[in-house]
mmCIF file of the C-alpha atoms, coordinates in Angstrom:
data_MODEL
# 
_entry.id   MODEL 
# 
loop_
_atom_site.group_PDB 
_atom_site.id 
_atom_site.type_symbol 
_atom_site.label_atom_id 
_atom_site.label_alt_id 
_atom_site.label_comp_id 
_atom_site.label_asym_id 
_atom_site.label_entity_id 
_atom_site.label_seq_id 
_atom_site.pdbx_PDB_ins_code 
_atom_site.Cartn_x 
_atom_site.Cartn_y 
_atom_site.Cartn_z 
_atom_site.occupancy 
_atom_site.B_iso_or_equiv 
_atom_site.pdbx_formal_charge 
_atom_site.auth_seq_id 
_atom_site.auth_comp_id 
_atom_site.auth_asym_id 
_atom_site.auth_atom_id 
_atom_site.pdbx_PDB_model_num 
ATOM 1   C CA . MET A 1 1   ? 5.447   -30.972 10.191  1.00 0.00 ? 1   MET A CA 1 
ATOM 2   C CA . SER A 1 2   ? 6.887   -29.551 13.375  1.00 0.00 ? 2   SER A CA 1 
ATOM 3   C CA . ASP A 1 3   ? 10.013  -31.103 14.797  1.00 0.00 ? 3   ASP A CA 1 
ATOM 4   C CA . PRO A 1 4   ? 9.480   -31.555 18.683  1.00 0.00 ? 4   PRO A CA 1 
ATOM 5   C CA . LYS A 1 5   ? 13.250  -31.166 19.152  1.00 0.00 ? 5   LYS A CA 1 
ATOM 6   C CA . ASN A 1 6   ? 13.380  -27.906 17.480  1.00 0.00 ? 6   ASN A CA 1 
ATOM 7   C CA . PRO A 1 7   ? 12.747  -25.006 19.919  1.00 0.00 ? 7   PRO A CA 1 
ATOM 8   C CA . PHE A 1 8   ? 11.699  -22.592 17.172  1.00 0.00 ? 8   PHE A CA 1 
ATOM 9   C CA . ASP A 1 9   ? 9.047   -24.938 15.931  1.00 0.00 ? 9   ASP A CA 1 
ATOM 10  C CA . ALA A 1 10  ? 7.723   -25.390 19.314  1.00 0.00 ? 10  ALA A CA 1 
ATOM 11  C CA . MET A 1 11  ? 7.644   -21.530 19.825  1.00 0.00 ? 11  MET A CA 1 
ATOM 12  C CA . MET A 1 12  ? 5.923   -20.956 16.538  1.00 0.00 ? 12  MET A CA 1 
ATOM 13  C CA . LYS A 1 13  ? 3.243   -23.566 17.392  1.00 0.00 ? 13  LYS A CA 1 
ATOM 14  C CA . GLN A 1 14  ? 2.667   -21.875 20.882  1.00 0.00 ? 14  GLN A CA 1 
ATOM 15  C CA . ALA A 1 15  ? 2.305   -18.373 19.147  1.00 0.00 ? 15  ALA A CA 1 
ATOM 16  C CA . GLN A 1 16  ? -0.275  -19.802 16.761  1.00 0.00 ? 16  GLN A CA 1 
ATOM 17  C CA . GLU A 1 17  ? -2.252  -21.445 19.555  1.00 0.00 ? 17  GLU A CA 1 
ATOM 18  C CA . MET A 1 18  ? -2.096  -18.119 21.516  1.00 0.00 ? 18  MET A CA 1 
ATOM 19  C CA . ALA A 1 19  ? -3.353  -16.099 18.485  1.00 0.00 ? 19  ALA A CA 1 
ATOM 20  C CA . LYS A 1 20  ? -6.271  -18.548 18.036  1.00 0.00 ? 20  LYS A CA 1 
ATOM 21  C CA . ALA A 1 21  ? -7.117  -17.890 21.697  1.00 0.00 ? 21  ALA A CA 1 
ATOM 22  C CA . PHE A 1 22  ? -7.842  -14.242 21.195  1.00 0.00 ? 22  PHE A CA 1 
ATOM 23  C CA . PRO A 1 23  ? -11.492 -13.706 20.418  1.00 0.00 ? 23  PRO A CA 1 
ATOM 24  C CA . ALA A 1 24  ? -10.720 -10.457 18.624  1.00 0.00 ? 24  ALA A CA 1 
ATOM 25  C CA . MET A 1 25  ? -8.691  -12.231 16.045  1.00 0.00 ? 25  MET A CA 1 
ATOM 26  C CA . ASP A 1 26  ? -11.793 -13.723 14.569  1.00 0.00 ? 26  ASP A CA 1 
ATOM 27  C CA . ALA A 1 27  ? -13.075 -10.207 13.842  1.00 0.00 ? 27  ALA A CA 1 
ATOM 28  C CA . PHE A 1 28  ? -9.848  -8.694  12.540  1.00 0.00 ? 28  PHE A CA 1 
ATOM 29  C CA . SER A 1 29  ? -9.970  -7.561  9.102   1.00 0.00 ? 29  SER A CA 1 
ATOM 30  C CA . PRO A 1 30  ? -6.848  -6.045  7.107   1.00 0.00 ? 30  PRO A CA 1 
ATOM 31  C CA . LYS A 1 31  ? -9.398  -3.954  5.195   1.00 0.00 ? 31  LYS A CA 1 
ATOM 32  C CA . GLY A 1 32  ? -11.018 -2.606  8.478   1.00 0.00 ? 32  GLY A CA 1 
ATOM 33  C CA . PHE A 1 33  ? -7.442  -1.825  9.802   1.00 0.00 ? 33  PHE A CA 1 
ATOM 34  C CA . GLU A 1 34  ? -6.484  -0.124  6.455   1.00 0.00 ? 34  GLU A CA 1 
ATOM 35  C CA . ALA A 1 35  ? -9.727  1.969   6.629   1.00 0.00 ? 35  ALA A CA 1 
ATOM 36  C CA . MET A 1 36  ? -8.551  3.402   10.101  1.00 0.00 ? 36  MET A CA 1 
ATOM 37  C CA . MET A 1 37  ? -5.270  4.706   8.454   1.00 0.00 ? 37  MET A CA 1 
ATOM 38  C CA . GLY A 1 38  ? -5.980  8.241   7.100   1.00 0.00 ? 38  GLY A CA 1 
ATOM 39  C CA . THR A 1 39  ? -4.359  9.764   4.061   1.00 0.00 ? 39  THR A CA 1 
ATOM 40  C CA . MET A 1 40  ? -1.538  12.345  4.855   1.00 0.00 ? 40  MET A CA 1 
ATOM 41  C CA . PRO A 1 41  ? -2.284  15.862  3.677   1.00 0.00 ? 41  PRO A CA 1 
ATOM 42  C CA . LYS A 1 42  ? -0.287  17.051  0.773   1.00 0.00 ? 42  LYS A CA 1 
ATOM 43  C CA . GLU A 1 43  ? 1.234   19.769  2.777   1.00 0.00 ? 43  GLU A CA 1 
ATOM 44  C CA . MET A 1 44  ? 2.459   17.266  5.298   1.00 0.00 ? 44  MET A CA 1 
ATOM 45  C CA . MET A 1 45  ? 3.989   15.003  2.485   1.00 0.00 ? 45  MET A CA 1 
ATOM 46  C CA . ASP A 1 46  ? 5.600   17.997  0.957   1.00 0.00 ? 46  ASP A CA 1 
ATOM 47  C CA . PHE A 1 47  ? 7.301   18.912  4.216   1.00 0.00 ? 47  PHE A CA 1 
ATOM 48  C CA . TRP A 1 48  ? 8.378   15.260  5.211   1.00 0.00 ? 48  TRP A CA 1 
ATOM 49  C CA . PHE A 1 49  ? 8.836   13.674  1.830   1.00 0.00 ? 49  PHE A CA 1 
ATOM 50  C CA . GLY A 1 50  ? 9.082   16.612  -0.520  1.00 0.00 ? 50  GLY A CA 1 
ATOM 51  C CA . ASP A 1 51  ? 11.479  19.339  -1.080  1.00 0.00 ? 51  ASP A CA 1 
ATOM 52  C CA . THR A 1 52  ? 10.602  21.568  1.921   1.00 0.00 ? 52  THR A CA 1 
ATOM 53  C CA . VAL A 1 53  ? 13.302  20.072  3.889   1.00 0.00 ? 53  VAL A CA 1 
ATOM 54  C CA . ASN A 1 54  ? 15.511  18.895  0.851   1.00 0.00 ? 54  ASN A CA 1 
ATOM 55  C CA . LYS A 1 55  ? 15.534  21.916  -1.338  1.00 0.00 ? 55  LYS A CA 1 
ATOM 56  C CA . GLY A 1 56  ? 15.917  21.021  -4.989  1.00 0.00 ? 56  GLY A CA 1 
ATOM 57  C CA . GLY A 1 57  ? 15.010  17.389  -4.243  1.00 0.00 ? 57  GLY A CA 1 
ATOM 58  C CA . LEU A 1 58  ? 12.256  15.218  -5.500  1.00 0.00 ? 58  LEU A CA 1 
ATOM 59  C CA . ASP A 1 59  ? 8.800   16.220  -4.760  1.00 0.00 ? 59  ASP A CA 1 
ATOM 60  C CA . ALA A 1 60  ? 6.254   14.045  -2.718  1.00 0.00 ? 60  ALA A CA 1 
ATOM 61  C CA . ARG A 1 61  ? 4.405   13.071  -5.968  1.00 0.00 ? 61  ARG A CA 1 
ATOM 62  C CA . THR A 1 62  ? 7.533   11.727  -7.549  1.00 0.00 ? 62  THR A CA 1 
ATOM 63  C CA . ARG A 1 63  ? 8.611   9.992   -4.388  1.00 0.00 ? 63  ARG A CA 1 
ATOM 64  C CA . LEU A 1 64  ? 5.440   8.272   -4.117  1.00 0.00 ? 64  LEU A CA 1 
ATOM 65  C CA . LEU A 1 65  ? 5.469   7.149   -7.775  1.00 0.00 ? 65  LEU A CA 1 
ATOM 66  C CA . LEU A 1 66  ? 8.809   5.832   -7.206  1.00 0.00 ? 66  LEU A CA 1 
ATOM 67  C CA . THR A 1 67  ? 7.517   3.934   -4.129  1.00 0.00 ? 67  THR A CA 1 
ATOM 68  C CA . LEU A 1 68  ? 4.573   2.583   -6.262  1.00 0.00 ? 68  LEU A CA 1 
ATOM 69  C CA . ALA A 1 69  ? 7.122   1.306   -8.883  1.00 0.00 ? 69  ALA A CA 1 
ATOM 70  C CA . GLY A 1 70  ? 9.206   -0.400  -6.098  1.00 0.00 ? 70  GLY A CA 1 
ATOM 71  C CA . LEU A 1 71  ? 6.083   -2.087  -4.688  1.00 0.00 ? 71  LEU A CA 1 
ATOM 72  C CA . THR A 1 72  ? 5.108   -3.255  -8.137  1.00 0.00 ? 72  THR A CA 1 
ATOM 73  C CA . MET A 1 73  ? 8.587   -4.652  -8.682  1.00 0.00 ? 73  MET A CA 1 
ATOM 74  C CA . GLN A 1 74  ? 8.167   -6.605  -5.516  1.00 0.00 ? 74  GLN A CA 1 
ATOM 75  C CA . GLY A 1 75  ? 5.294   -8.439  -7.134  1.00 0.00 ? 75  GLY A CA 1 
ATOM 76  C CA . ALA A 1 76  ? 2.649   -6.207  -5.679  1.00 0.00 ? 76  ALA A CA 1 
ATOM 77  C CA . GLN A 1 77  ? 2.626   -8.485  -2.657  1.00 0.00 ? 77  GLN A CA 1 
ATOM 78  C CA . ASN A 1 78  ? 1.713   -5.845  -0.042  1.00 0.00 ? 78  ASN A CA 1 
ATOM 79  C CA . ASP A 1 79  ? -1.888  -4.946  -0.837  1.00 0.00 ? 79  ASP A CA 1 
ATOM 80  C CA . MET A 1 80  ? -2.345  -2.347  2.006   1.00 0.00 ? 80  MET A CA 1 
ATOM 81  C CA . ALA A 1 81  ? 0.997   -0.628  1.268   1.00 0.00 ? 81  ALA A CA 1 
ATOM 82  C CA . LEU A 1 82  ? 0.232   -0.405  -2.424  1.00 0.00 ? 82  LEU A CA 1 
ATOM 83  C CA . ARG A 1 83  ? -3.208  0.841   -1.961  1.00 0.00 ? 83  ARG A CA 1 
ATOM 84  C CA . GLN A 1 84  ? -2.072  3.427   0.684   1.00 0.00 ? 84  GLN A CA 1 
ATOM 85  C CA . THR A 1 85  ? 0.773   4.591   -1.736  1.00 0.00 ? 85  THR A CA 1 
ATOM 86  C CA . VAL A 1 86  ? -1.858  5.118   -4.386  1.00 0.00 ? 86  VAL A CA 1 
ATOM 87  C CA . ARG A 1 87  ? -3.915  7.287   -2.004  1.00 0.00 ? 87  ARG A CA 1 
ATOM 88  C CA . HIS A 1 88  ? -0.982  9.264   -0.905  1.00 0.00 ? 88  HIS A CA 1 
ATOM 89  C CA . ALA A 1 89  ? 0.134   9.731   -4.449  1.00 0.00 ? 89  ALA A CA 1 
ATOM 90  C CA . ARG A 1 90  ? -3.234  11.067  -5.589  1.00 0.00 ? 90  ARG A CA 1 
ATOM 91  C CA . GLU A 1 91  ? -3.254  13.514  -2.623  1.00 0.00 ? 91  GLU A CA 1 
ATOM 92  C CA . ALA A 1 92  ? 0.222   14.645  -3.631  1.00 0.00 ? 92  ALA A CA 1 
ATOM 93  C CA . GLY A 1 93  ? -1.071  15.400  -7.093  1.00 0.00 ? 93  GLY A CA 1 
ATOM 94  C CA . ALA A 1 94  ? -0.528  12.253  -9.053  1.00 0.00 ? 94  ALA A CA 1 
ATOM 95  C CA . THR A 1 95  ? -3.131  11.667  -11.800 1.00 0.00 ? 95  THR A CA 1 
ATOM 96  C CA . LYS A 1 96  ? -4.854  8.395   -12.761 1.00 0.00 ? 96  LYS A CA 1 
ATOM 97  C CA . GLN A 1 97  ? -2.488  8.480   -15.872 1.00 0.00 ? 97  GLN A CA 1 
ATOM 98  C CA . HIS A 1 98  ? 0.644   8.941   -13.642 1.00 0.00 ? 98  HIS A CA 1 
ATOM 99  C CA . ILE A 1 99  ? -0.290  5.937   -11.554 1.00 0.00 ? 99  ILE A CA 1 
ATOM 100 C CA . VAL A 1 100 ? -1.206  3.661   -14.412 1.00 0.00 ? 100 VAL A CA 1 
ATOM 101 C CA . GLU A 1 101 ? 1.963   4.534   -16.481 1.00 0.00 ? 101 GLU A CA 1 
ATOM 102 C CA . THR A 1 102 ? 4.127   4.026   -13.472 1.00 0.00 ? 102 THR A CA 1 
ATOM 103 C CA . ILE A 1 103 ? 2.792   0.598   -12.856 1.00 0.00 ? 103 ILE A CA 1 
ATOM 104 C CA . SER A 1 104 ? 2.674   -0.328  -16.558 1.00 0.00 ? 104 SER A CA 1 
ATOM 105 C CA . GLN A 1 105 ? 6.359   0.695   -17.028 1.00 0.00 ? 105 GLN A CA 1 
ATOM 106 C CA . MET A 1 106 ? 7.266   -1.927  -14.357 1.00 0.00 ? 106 MET A CA 1 
ATOM 107 C CA . SER A 1 107 ? 5.830   -4.647  -16.460 1.00 0.00 ? 107 SER A CA 1 
ATOM 108 C CA . VAL A 1 108 ? 9.193   -4.760  -18.278 1.00 0.00 ? 108 VAL A CA 1 
ATOM 109 C CA . PHE A 1 109 ? 10.993  -5.396  -15.164 1.00 0.00 ? 109 PHE A CA 1 
ATOM 110 C CA . ALA A 1 110 ? 8.601   -7.162  -12.820 1.00 0.00 ? 110 ALA A CA 1 
ATOM 111 C CA . GLY A 1 111 ? 6.542   -8.991  -15.361 1.00 0.00 ? 111 GLY A CA 1 
ATOM 112 C CA . LEU A 1 112 ? 2.899   -8.981  -16.361 1.00 0.00 ? 112 LEU A CA 1 
ATOM 113 C CA . PRO A 1 113 ? 1.481   -10.726 -13.297 1.00 0.00 ? 113 PRO A CA 1 
ATOM 114 C CA . ALA A 1 114 ? 2.928   -8.187  -10.940 1.00 0.00 ? 114 ALA A CA 1 
ATOM 115 C CA . MET A 1 115 ? 1.828   -5.201  -13.235 1.00 0.00 ? 115 MET A CA 1 
ATOM 116 C CA . THR A 1 116 ? -1.676  -6.814  -13.457 1.00 0.00 ? 116 THR A CA 1 
ATOM 117 C CA . ARG A 1 117 ? -1.765  -7.248  -9.644  1.00 0.00 ? 117 ARG A CA 1 
ATOM 118 C CA . ALA A 1 118 ? -0.643  -3.670  -8.983  1.00 0.00 ? 118 ALA A CA 1 
ATOM 119 C CA . LEU A 1 119 ? -3.179  -2.249  -11.511 1.00 0.00 ? 119 LEU A CA 1 
ATOM 120 C CA . GLU A 1 120 ? -6.084  -4.272  -9.799  1.00 0.00 ? 120 GLU A CA 1 
ATOM 121 C CA . LEU A 1 121 ? -5.044  -2.792  -6.405  1.00 0.00 ? 121 LEU A CA 1 
ATOM 122 C CA . ALA A 1 122 ? -4.652  0.675   -7.807  1.00 0.00 ? 122 ALA A CA 1 
ATOM 123 C CA . GLN A 1 123 ? -7.916  0.468   -9.576  1.00 0.00 ? 123 GLN A CA 1 
ATOM 124 C CA . SER A 1 124 ? -9.783  -0.475  -6.333  1.00 0.00 ? 124 SER A CA 1 
ATOM 125 C CA . VAL A 1 125 ? -8.547  2.785   -4.712  1.00 0.00 ? 125 VAL A CA 1 
ATOM 126 C CA . LEU A 1 126 ? -9.591  4.769   -7.898  1.00 0.00 ? 126 LEU A CA 1 
ATOM 127 C CA . ASP A 1 127 ? -13.063 3.100   -7.652  1.00 0.00 ? 127 ASP A CA 1 
ATOM 128 C CA . GLU A 1 128 ? -13.304 3.987   -3.943  1.00 0.00 ? 128 GLU A CA 1 
ATOM 129 C CA . GLU A 1 129 ? -12.560 7.670   -5.000  1.00 0.00 ? 129 GLU A CA 1 
ATOM 130 C CA . LYS A 1 130 ? -15.372 7.500   -7.520  1.00 0.00 ? 130 LYS A CA 1 
ATOM 131 C CA . ASP A 1 131 ? -17.821 6.167   -4.818  1.00 0.00 ? 131 ASP A CA 1 
ATOM 132 C CA . THR A 1 132 ? -16.718 8.817   -2.387  1.00 0.00 ? 132 THR A CA 1 
ATOM 133 C CA . LYS A 1 133 ? -17.337 11.661  -4.959  1.00 0.00 ? 133 LYS A CA 1 
ATOM 134 C CA . LYS A 1 134 ? -20.761 10.273  -5.736  1.00 0.00 ? 134 LYS A CA 1 
ATOM 135 C CA . GLU A 1 135 ? -21.649 10.133  -2.025  1.00 0.00 ? 135 GLU A CA 1 
ATOM 136 C CA . ASP A 1 136 ? -20.422 13.771  -1.652  1.00 0.00 ? 136 ASP A CA 1 
ATOM 137 C CA . GLY A 1 137 ? -22.563 14.894  -4.520  1.00 0.00 ? 137 GLY A CA 1 
ATOM 138 C CA . ALA A 1 138 ? -19.548 15.846  -6.812  1.00 0.00 ? 138 ALA A CA 1 
# 
């Protein structure tokens, strides 16, 4: 229940009403937005996140697997970030086994529900890859 004396409640109520007034909000889809975001090429990831700038540091694949572990530890709550991380990890050279093992290892710390959710999201990306390869004739 909103408290009419609380200015924050009033501001949030007004923001919700404004969001409802935008016709485009009815058509907004997080999946559609995610589809517009590309996957960074491996060379770019190696430059920005790999050992090109940080000689002797972690490579992009390892950094992305660590990110995947962290997202799993948070309960796999951010679907889009987890799926994008899987896409980028694959581009950086991570295999399906690397991804599954990274997520599975987190079950000890994050629990089975978080691991299961992360595996479902990762599998959706891997399924997309299969579909794309079929369409490309590979």
